[in-house]
Amino acid sequence: MAAAVAAAAAVRTRILQPTVKLFIDGKFVESKTDKWIDIHNPATNEVIGRVPQSTKAEMAAAVAACKRAFPAWADTSILSRQQVLLRYQQLIKENLKEIARLITMEQGKTLADAEGDVFRGLQVVEHACSVTSLMLGETMPSITKDMDLYSYRLPLGVCAGIAPFNFPAMIPLWMFPMAMVCGNTFLMKPSERVPGATMLLAKLLQDSGAPDGTLNIIHGQHEAVNFICDHPDIKAISFVGSNQAGEYIFERGSRNGKRVQANMGAKNHGVVMPDANKENTLNQLVGAAFGAAGQRCMALSTAILVGEAKKWLPELVERAKTLQVNAGDQPGADLGPLITPQAKERVCNLIDSGKQEGASILLDGRKIKVKGYENGNFVGPTIISNVKPSMTCYKEEIFGPVLVVLETDTLDEAIKIVNDNPYGNGTAIFTTNGATARKYSHMVDVGQVGVNVPIPVPLPMFSFTGSRSSFRGDTNFYGKQGIQFYTQLKTITSQWKEEDSTLSSPAVVMPT
Ligand code: NAD
């Protein structure tokens, strides 16, 4: 009887929850699937919506719409495409708070941090508006008599994007605006856990004048991903997410002849020198380790205290204790919940593994209770010290509000630890000595280095240059490399002779 009542309640919940639509050929349409995934508010674990696992026919219709829209969009003047993006950046600014609200509801991060999520994506849209300079080709006149050589960049066709849950606005905005301003059409698959921001961003792009079919959105998990990797009309895939998914997508997509760029997991080290500005460094470490509940690929999740800086550990702990853990929409919240109960369990198990393997837990956030949000996936700031590189909590990306702390006597030892770690996403050094900063920046084998900057994510006129196990592919996201990824070069060699200089015999020899 109780089971029947519970089942009826579950059905009622499902019927009442709003469903996320597909976006195909300019229309927001209800999926005909019978497979749905619940979306939860991570602060309460209440079901707040349902996202469809798109059917094969829906996914095929979305790619067909991209393909149909491509020739006209590619032929649309670059100035007109630029105008769409100029209107788009304005509409994103006007709707920034609404997008942020959706992010906090589905993803859990604080409202201020969610606004930052939108803002950093907006910067990429603004950068994409420079397409008229970014997409220029090259020319070399007079390579021989009457002959000129020039190249130009052309769109690839249909491109696709697969996004993670942790930046619901910024990461989709790394993808389709850059691809589309180059003249490509785009198939987006947002994270099934946080589709809301992408849907609103799609509506705003339509309102900015993007023609029907230029952007299409499907939803789902593995089947949608396999569909994207295998579809012959998709020429390039942009992926951001975990190594497990990214390596699989890179391998499967590449095997099918597609360009693939895959940004993946990380273990980012902050090296603290004893000559650093202590006050700044401790504040930066705490902010970068625990902000967004550590669910950032550039979170500074590992500290290496060098020499006398080891003595700063008690103050680091005191500062971490001052952070307010609460639902993201509550005033004063510094960090919100983790995305799912499973993510919380995984993080708690990794903390436990540190204890089992001989580390010391100086601050333990596992038992935290947040008043009014007792069912949320909260973990408070946690600091594990005496960590060794062989320990599980060091080797795995924790992706939670956990700072693991190692100690060394010298900078050289710290550099060795960072370079022996397989990931190469980001790192930071804290020092007041320029020579130390220079040595670290040059010797460390990590793609993005901060000097007294804890989260060195490059602005969009540069590119996101994570390296080693944090990246697969050869062309990075946004900046000049983003334009390269979404375009192919065509090179023209042309000869225009005066009328009286006609060839007198066939040219059978290779021209020199
Ligand atoms: P995820 O890999 O679980 O999901 C990312 C996307 O891949 C989603 O759209 C999901 O539907 C799909 N997916 C998930 N598992 C899959 C599988 N086995 N096969 C095929 N597709 C699959 O990642 P996440 O949990 O959403 O995001 C967190 C991860 O993303 C972390 O590892 C983080 O470091 C990484 N990340 C990296 C960057 C970067 O720029 N390097 C930025 C943000 C997040």
Tab-separated table of N, CA, C and O in Angstrom, residues 15-89:
chain	number	residue	atom	x	y	z
A	15	ILE	N	4.479	14.633	-13.356
A	15	ILE	CA	3.537	15.335	-14.227
A	15	ILE	C	3.588	16.838	-13.972
A	15	ILE	O	3.519	17.646	-14.878
A	16	LEU	N	3.753	17.189	-12.689
A	16	LEU	CA	3.702	18.607	-12.345
A	16	LEU	C	4.991	19.356	-12.677
A	16	LEU	O	4.980	20.559	-12.875
A	17	GLN	N	6.117	18.625	-12.704
A	17	GLN	CA	7.384	19.341	-12.925
A	17	GLN	C	7.465	19.865	-14.351
A	17	GLN	O	7.071	19.190	-15.295
A	18	PRO	N	8.018	21.067	-14.508
A	18	PRO	CA	8.189	21.580	-15.869
A	18	PRO	C	9.217	20.748	-16.630
A	18	PRO	O	10.198	20.288	-16.053
A	19	THR	N	8.960	20.573	-17.902
A	19	THR	CA	9.890	19.797	-18.713
A	19	THR	C	10.759	20.741	-19.538
A	19	THR	O	10.296	21.763	-20.023
A	20	VAL	N	12.002	20.357	-19.698
A	20	VAL	CA	12.923	21.148	-20.520
A	20	VAL	C	12.677	20.779	-21.974
A	20	VAL	O	12.522	19.605	-22.311
A	21	LYS	N	12.600	21.800	-22.825
A	21	LYS	CA	12.279	21.551	-24.238
A	21	LYS	C	13.546	21.263	-25.047
A	21	LYS	O	14.664	21.543	-24.599
A	22	LEU	N	13.330	20.736	-26.228
A	22	LEU	CA	14.405	20.669	-27.225
A	22	LEU	C	14.342	21.975	-28.014
A	22	LEU	O	13.303	22.636	-28.030
A	23	PHE	N	15.412	22.333	-28.680
A	23	PHE	CA	15.393	23.532	-29.540
A	23	PHE	C	15.818	23.078	-30.929
A	23	PHE	O	16.994	22.790	-31.174
A	24	ILE	N	14.834	22.939	-31.799
A	24	ILE	CA	15.110	22.389	-33.129
A	24	ILE	C	14.520	23.312	-34.192
A	24	ILE	O	13.318	23.618	-34.163
A	25	ASP	N	15.369	23.740	-35.085
A	25	ASP	CA	14.949	24.571	-36.220
A	25	ASP	C	14.180	25.822	-35.773
A	25	ASP	O	13.160	26.184	-36.358
A	26	GLY	N	14.651	26.417	-34.703
A	26	GLY	CA	14.060	27.665	-34.230
A	26	GLY	C	12.834	27.490	-33.352
A	26	GLY	O	12.224	28.480	-32.971
A	27	LYS	N	12.489	26.234	-33.025
A	27	LYS	CA	11.298	26.034	-32.181
A	27	LYS	C	11.663	25.278	-30.904
A	27	LYS	O	12.460	24.332	-30.952
A	28	PHE	N	11.041	25.708	-29.799
A	28	PHE	CA	11.219	24.994	-28.526
A	28	PHE	C	10.136	23.917	-28.465
A	28	PHE	O	8.943	24.240	-28.382
A	29	VAL	N	10.528	22.668	-28.575
A	29	VAL	CA	9.531	21.601	-28.710
A	29	VAL	C	9.660	20.571	-27.590
A	29	VAL	O	10.749	20.303	-27.083
A	30	GLU	N	8.508	20.001	-27.241
A	30	GLU	CA	8.453	18.963	-26.209
A	30	GLU	C	8.995	17.649	-26.807
A	30	GLU	O	8.627	17.293	-27.938
A	31	SER	N	9.827	16.963	-26.061
A	31	SER	CA	10.339	15.680	-26.553
A	31	SER	C	9.250	14.611	-26.494
A	31	SER	O	8.387	14.639	-25.609
A	32	LYS	N	9.327	13.671	-27.435
A	32	LYS	CA	8.365	12.553	-27.427
A	32	LYS	C	8.945	11.344	-26.695
A	32	LYS	O	8.372	10.253	-26.719
A	33	THR	N	10.073	11.515	-26.055
A	33	THR	CA	10.741	10.389	-25.402
A	33	THR	C	9.928	9.856	-24.218
A	33	THR	O	9.096	10.585	-23.644
A	34	ASP	N	10.206	8.606	-23.848
A	34	ASP	CA	9.638	8.122	-22.585
A	34	ASP	C	10.740	8.011	-21.521
A	34	ASP	O	10.526	7.475	-20.452
A	35	LYS	N	11.917	8.551	-21.847
A	35	LYS	CA	13.018	8.505	-20.864
A	35	LYS	C	13.353	9.931	-20.412
A	35	LYS	O	13.768	10.771	-21.222
A	36	TRP	N	13.145	10.174	-19.129
A	36	TRP	CA	13.361	11.522	-18.570
A	36	TRP	C	14.337	11.445	-17.403
A	36	TRP	O	14.386	10.451	-16.692
A	37	ILE	N	15.070	12.525	-17.205
A	37	ILE	CA	16.002	12.605	-16.068
A	37	ILE	C	15.518	13.743	-15.167
A	37	ILE	O	15.238	14.842	-15.660
A	38	ASP	N	15.417	13.484	-13.872
A	38	ASP	CA	14.995	14.540	-12.945
A	38	ASP	C	16.122	15.549	-12.729
A	38	ASP	O	17.296	15.179	-12.664
A	39	ILE	N	15.726	16.813	-12.611
A	39	ILE	CA	16.678	17.867	-12.245
A	39	ILE	C	16.378	18.237	-10.792
A	39	ILE	O	15.219	18.459	-10.439
A	40	HIS	N	17.437	18.301	-9.971
A	40	HIS	CA	17.244	18.597	-8.544
A	40	HIS	C	17.857	19.939	-8.182
A	40	HIS	O	18.866	20.339	-8.754
A	41	ASN	N	17.244	20.580	-7.199
A	41	ASN	CA	17.904	21.718	-6.562
A	41	ASN	C	18.894	21.129	-5.551
A	41	ASN	O	18.481	20.482	-4.584
A	42	PRO	N	20.198	21.330	-5.732
A	42	PRO	CA	21.179	20.662	-4.857
A	42	PRO	C	21.110	21.131	-3.401
A	42	PRO	O	21.617	20.445	-2.519
A	43	ALA	N	20.462	22.275	-3.144
A	43	ALA	CA	20.359	22.751	-1.760
A	43	ALA	C	19.246	22.050	-0.990
A	43	ALA	O	19.231	22.060	0.240
A	44	THR	N	18.304	21.427	-1.725
A	44	THR	CA	17.165	20.778	-1.056
A	44	THR	C	16.951	19.344	-1.533
A	44	THR	O	16.257	18.566	-0.890
A	45	ASN	N	17.500	19.038	-2.688
A	45	ASN	CA	17.258	17.774	-3.390
A	45	ASN	C	15.815	17.598	-3.857
A	45	ASN	O	15.395	16.493	-4.219
A	46	GLU	N	15.058	18.686	-3.884
A	46	GLU	CA	13.718	18.614	-4.486
A	46	GLU	C	13.850	18.546	-6.001
A	46	GLU	O	14.748	19.170	-6.578
A	47	VAL	N	12.903	17.796	-6.610
A	47	VAL	CA	12.885	17.747	-8.073
A	47	VAL	C	12.276	19.060	-8.572
A	47	VAL	O	11.189	19.447	-8.152
A	48	ILE	N	13.020	19.744	-9.455
A	48	ILE	CA	12.528	21.043	-9.941
A	48	ILE	C	12.228	21.021	-11.438
A	48	ILE	O	11.788	22.005	-12.007
A	49	GLY	N	12.476	19.904	-12.062
A	49	GLY	CA	12.184	19.832	-13.492
A	49	GLY	C	12.617	18.484	-14.034
A	49	GLY	O	13.151	17.637	-13.298
A	50	ARG	N	12.358	18.299	-15.317
A	50	ARG	CA	12.747	17.039	-15.971
A	50	ARG	C	13.355	17.361	-17.316
A	50	ARG	O	12.870	18.228	-18.041
A	51	VAL	N	14.403	16.625	-17.650
A	51	VAL	CA	15.049	16.852	-18.932
A	51	VAL	C	14.930	15.558	-19.751
A	51	VAL	O	15.090	14.460	-19.212
A	52	PRO	N	14.600	15.679	-21.038
A	52	PRO	CA	14.395	14.452	-21.815
A	52	PRO	C	15.704	13.829	-22.283
A	52	PRO	O	16.700	14.530	-22.469
A	53	GLN	N	15.675	12.524	-22.451
A	53	GLN	CA	16.758	11.878	-23.198
A	53	GLN	C	16.235	11.838	-24.635
A	53	GLN	O	15.401	10.996	-24.974
A	54	SER	N	16.739	12.726	-25.463
A	54	SER	CA	16.192	12.892	-26.812
A	54	SER	C	16.152	11.567	-27.559
A	54	SER	O	17.057	10.735	-27.429
A	55	THR	N	15.111	11.406	-28.385
A	55	THR	CA	15.030	10.195	-29.198
A	55	THR	C	15.989	10.320	-30.394
A	55	THR	O	16.420	11.435	-30.732
A	56	LYS	N	16.232	9.188	-31.030
A	56	LYS	CA	17.127	9.193	-32.210
A	56	LYS	C	16.571	10.126	-33.290
A	56	LYS	O	17.312	10.881	-33.926
A	57	ALA	N	15.219	10.071	-33.470
A	57	ALA	CA	14.608	10.899	-34.515
A	57	ALA	C	14.781	12.389	-34.192
A	57	ALA	O	15.041	13.208	-35.086
A	58	GLU	N	14.657	12.740	-32.912
A	58	GLU	CA	14.818	14.153	-32.523
A	58	GLU	C	16.256	14.621	-32.751
A	58	GLU	O	16.499	15.728	-33.236
A	59	MET	N	17.198	13.751	-32.395
A	59	MET	CA	18.603	14.139	-32.569
A	59	MET	C	18.924	14.276	-34.061
A	59	MET	O	19.610	15.218	-34.482
A	60	ALA	N	18.370	13.354	-34.851
A	60	ALA	CA	18.605	13.424	-36.305
A	60	ALA	C	17.983	14.696	-36.879
A	60	ALA	O	18.581	15.369	-37.734
A	61	ALA	N	16.789	15.065	-36.368
A	61	ALA	CA	16.130	16.286	-36.861
A	61	ALA	C	16.963	17.518	-36.512
A	61	ALA	O	17.047	18.476	-37.296
A	62	ALA	N	17.598	17.488	-35.330
A	62	ALA	CA	18.404	18.639	-34.905
A	62	ALA	C	19.639	18.800	-35.812
A	62	ALA	O	19.971	19.913	-36.224
A	63	VAL	N	20.290	17.685	-36.138
A	63	VAL	CA	21.461	17.787	-37.026
A	63	VAL	C	21.018	18.198	-38.433
A	63	VAL	O	21.678	19.023	-39.089
A	64	ALA	N	19.875	17.666	-38.859
A	64	ALA	CA	19.384	18.025	-40.201
A	64	ALA	C	19.099	19.528	-40.269
A	64	ALA	O	19.389	20.188	-41.278
A	65	ALA	N	18.554	20.081	-39.170
A	65	ALA	CA	18.282	21.528	-39.152
A	65	ALA	C	19.592	22.310	-39.224
A	65	ALA	O	19.697	23.315	-39.944
A	66	CYS	N	20.593	21.851	-38.487
A	66	CYS	CA	21.923	22.504	-38.552
A	66	CYS	C	22.450	22.465	-39.985
A	66	CYS	O	22.978	23.459	-40.500
A	67	LYS	N	22.301	21.305	-40.605
A	67	LYS	CA	22.870	21.124	-41.953
A	67	LYS	C	22.150	22.011	-42.975
A	67	LYS	O	22.777	22.624	-43.836
A	68	ARG	N	20.815	22.078	-42.850
A	68	ARG	CA	20.029	22.918	-43.773
A	68	ARG	C	20.375	24.394	-43.622
A	68	ARG	O	20.443	25.132	-44.586
A	69	ALA	N	20.610	24.799	-42.351
A	69	ALA	CA	20.837	26.232	-42.106
A	69	ALA	C	22.255	26.661	-42.497
A	69	ALA	O	22.508	27.855	-42.666
A	70	PHE	N	23.149	25.667	-42.633
A	70	PHE	CA	24.565	26.033	-42.802
A	70	PHE	C	24.875	26.876	-44.048
A	70	PHE	O	25.517	27.931	-43.929
A	71	PRO	N	24.444	26.477	-45.259
A	71	PRO	CA	24.912	27.238	-46.431
A	71	PRO	C	24.544	28.720	-46.358
A	71	PRO	O	25.381	29.584	-46.640
A	72	ALA	N	23.315	29.011	-45.958
A	72	ALA	CA	22.896	30.420	-45.928
A	72	ALA	C	23.635	31.184	-44.827
A	72	ALA	O	24.027	32.342	-45.011
A	73	TRP	N	23.828	30.523	-43.689
A	73	TRP	CA	24.522	31.192	-42.572
A	73	TRP	C	25.996	31.441	-42.931
A	73	TRP	O	26.540	32.517	-42.669
A	74	ALA	N	26.621	30.454	-43.566
A	74	ALA	CA	28.026	30.618	-43.960
A	74	ALA	C	28.162	31.740	-44.994
A	74	ALA	O	29.190	32.425	-45.050
A	75	ASP	N	27.116	31.916	-45.811
A	75	ASP	CA	27.134	32.959	-46.844
A	75	ASP	C	26.669	34.321	-46.328
A	75	ASP	O	26.771	35.323	-47.040
A	76	THR	N	26.100	34.343	-45.139
A	76	THR	CA	25.688	35.624	-44.543
A	76	THR	C	26.944	36.458	-44.321
A	76	THR	O	27.958	35.925	-43.863
A	77	SER	N	26.884	37.734	-44.627
A	77	SER	CA	28.120	38.518	-44.531
A	77	SER	C	28.648	38.490	-43.104
A	77	SER	O	27.884	38.397	-42.140
A	78	ILE	N	29.945	38.566	-43.014
A	78	ILE	CA	30.567	38.499	-41.687
A	78	ILE	C	30.093	39.664	-40.823
A	78	ILE	O	29.936	39.529	-39.604
A	79	LEU	N	29.797	40.798	-41.447
A	79	LEU	CA	29.309	41.950	-40.677
A	79	LEU	C	27.921	41.668	-40.107
A	79	LEU	O	27.599	42.097	-38.998
A	80	SER	N	27.102	40.937	-40.845
A	80	SER	CA	25.767	40.611	-40.326
A	80	SER	C	25.872	39.599	-39.181
A	80	SER	O	25.141	39.703	-38.186
A	81	ARG	N	26.772	38.642	-39.325
A	81	ARG	CA	26.952	37.686	-38.219
A	81	ARG	C	27.477	38.425	-36.985
A	81	ARG	O	27.056	38.154	-35.857
A	82	GLN	N	28.363	39.349	-37.225
A	82	GLN	CA	28.892	40.149	-36.108
A	82	GLN	C	27.760	40.929	-35.431
A	82	GLN	O	27.713	41.016	-34.199
A	83	GLN	N	26.831	41.462	-36.228
A	83	GLN	CA	25.716	42.228	-35.660
A	83	GLN	C	24.864	41.357	-34.732
A	83	GLN	O	24.398	41.812	-33.692
A	84	VAL	N	24.639	40.099	-35.131
A	84	VAL	CA	23.864	39.189	-34.274
A	84	VAL	C	24.563	39.059	-32.921
A	84	VAL	O	23.947	39.158	-31.857
A	85	LEU	N	25.877	38.877	-32.961
A	85	LEU	CA	26.629	38.711	-31.706
A	85	LEU	C	26.653	40.002	-30.890
A	85	LEU	O	26.621	39.963	-29.656
A	86	LEU	N	26.686	41.136	-31.575
A	86	LEU	CA	26.660	42.418	-30.841
A	86	LEU	C	25.335	42.580	-30.099
A	86	LEU	O	25.292	43.001	-28.952
A	87	ARG	N	24.235	42.207	-30.772
A	87	ARG	CA	22.934	42.274	-30.082
A	87	ARG	C	22.898	41.249	-28.939
A	87	ARG	O	22.365	41.500	-27.872
A	88	TYR	N	23.519	40.081	-29.195
A	88	TYR	CA	23.495	38.994	-28.202
A	88	TYR	C	24.192	39.417	-26.909
A	88	TYR	O	23.668	39.200	-25.817
A	89	GLN	N	25.375	40.042	-27.037
A	89	GLN	CA	26.081	40.411	-25.803
A	89	GLN	C	25.246	41.405	-24.990
A	89	GLN	O	25.224	41.357	-23.770
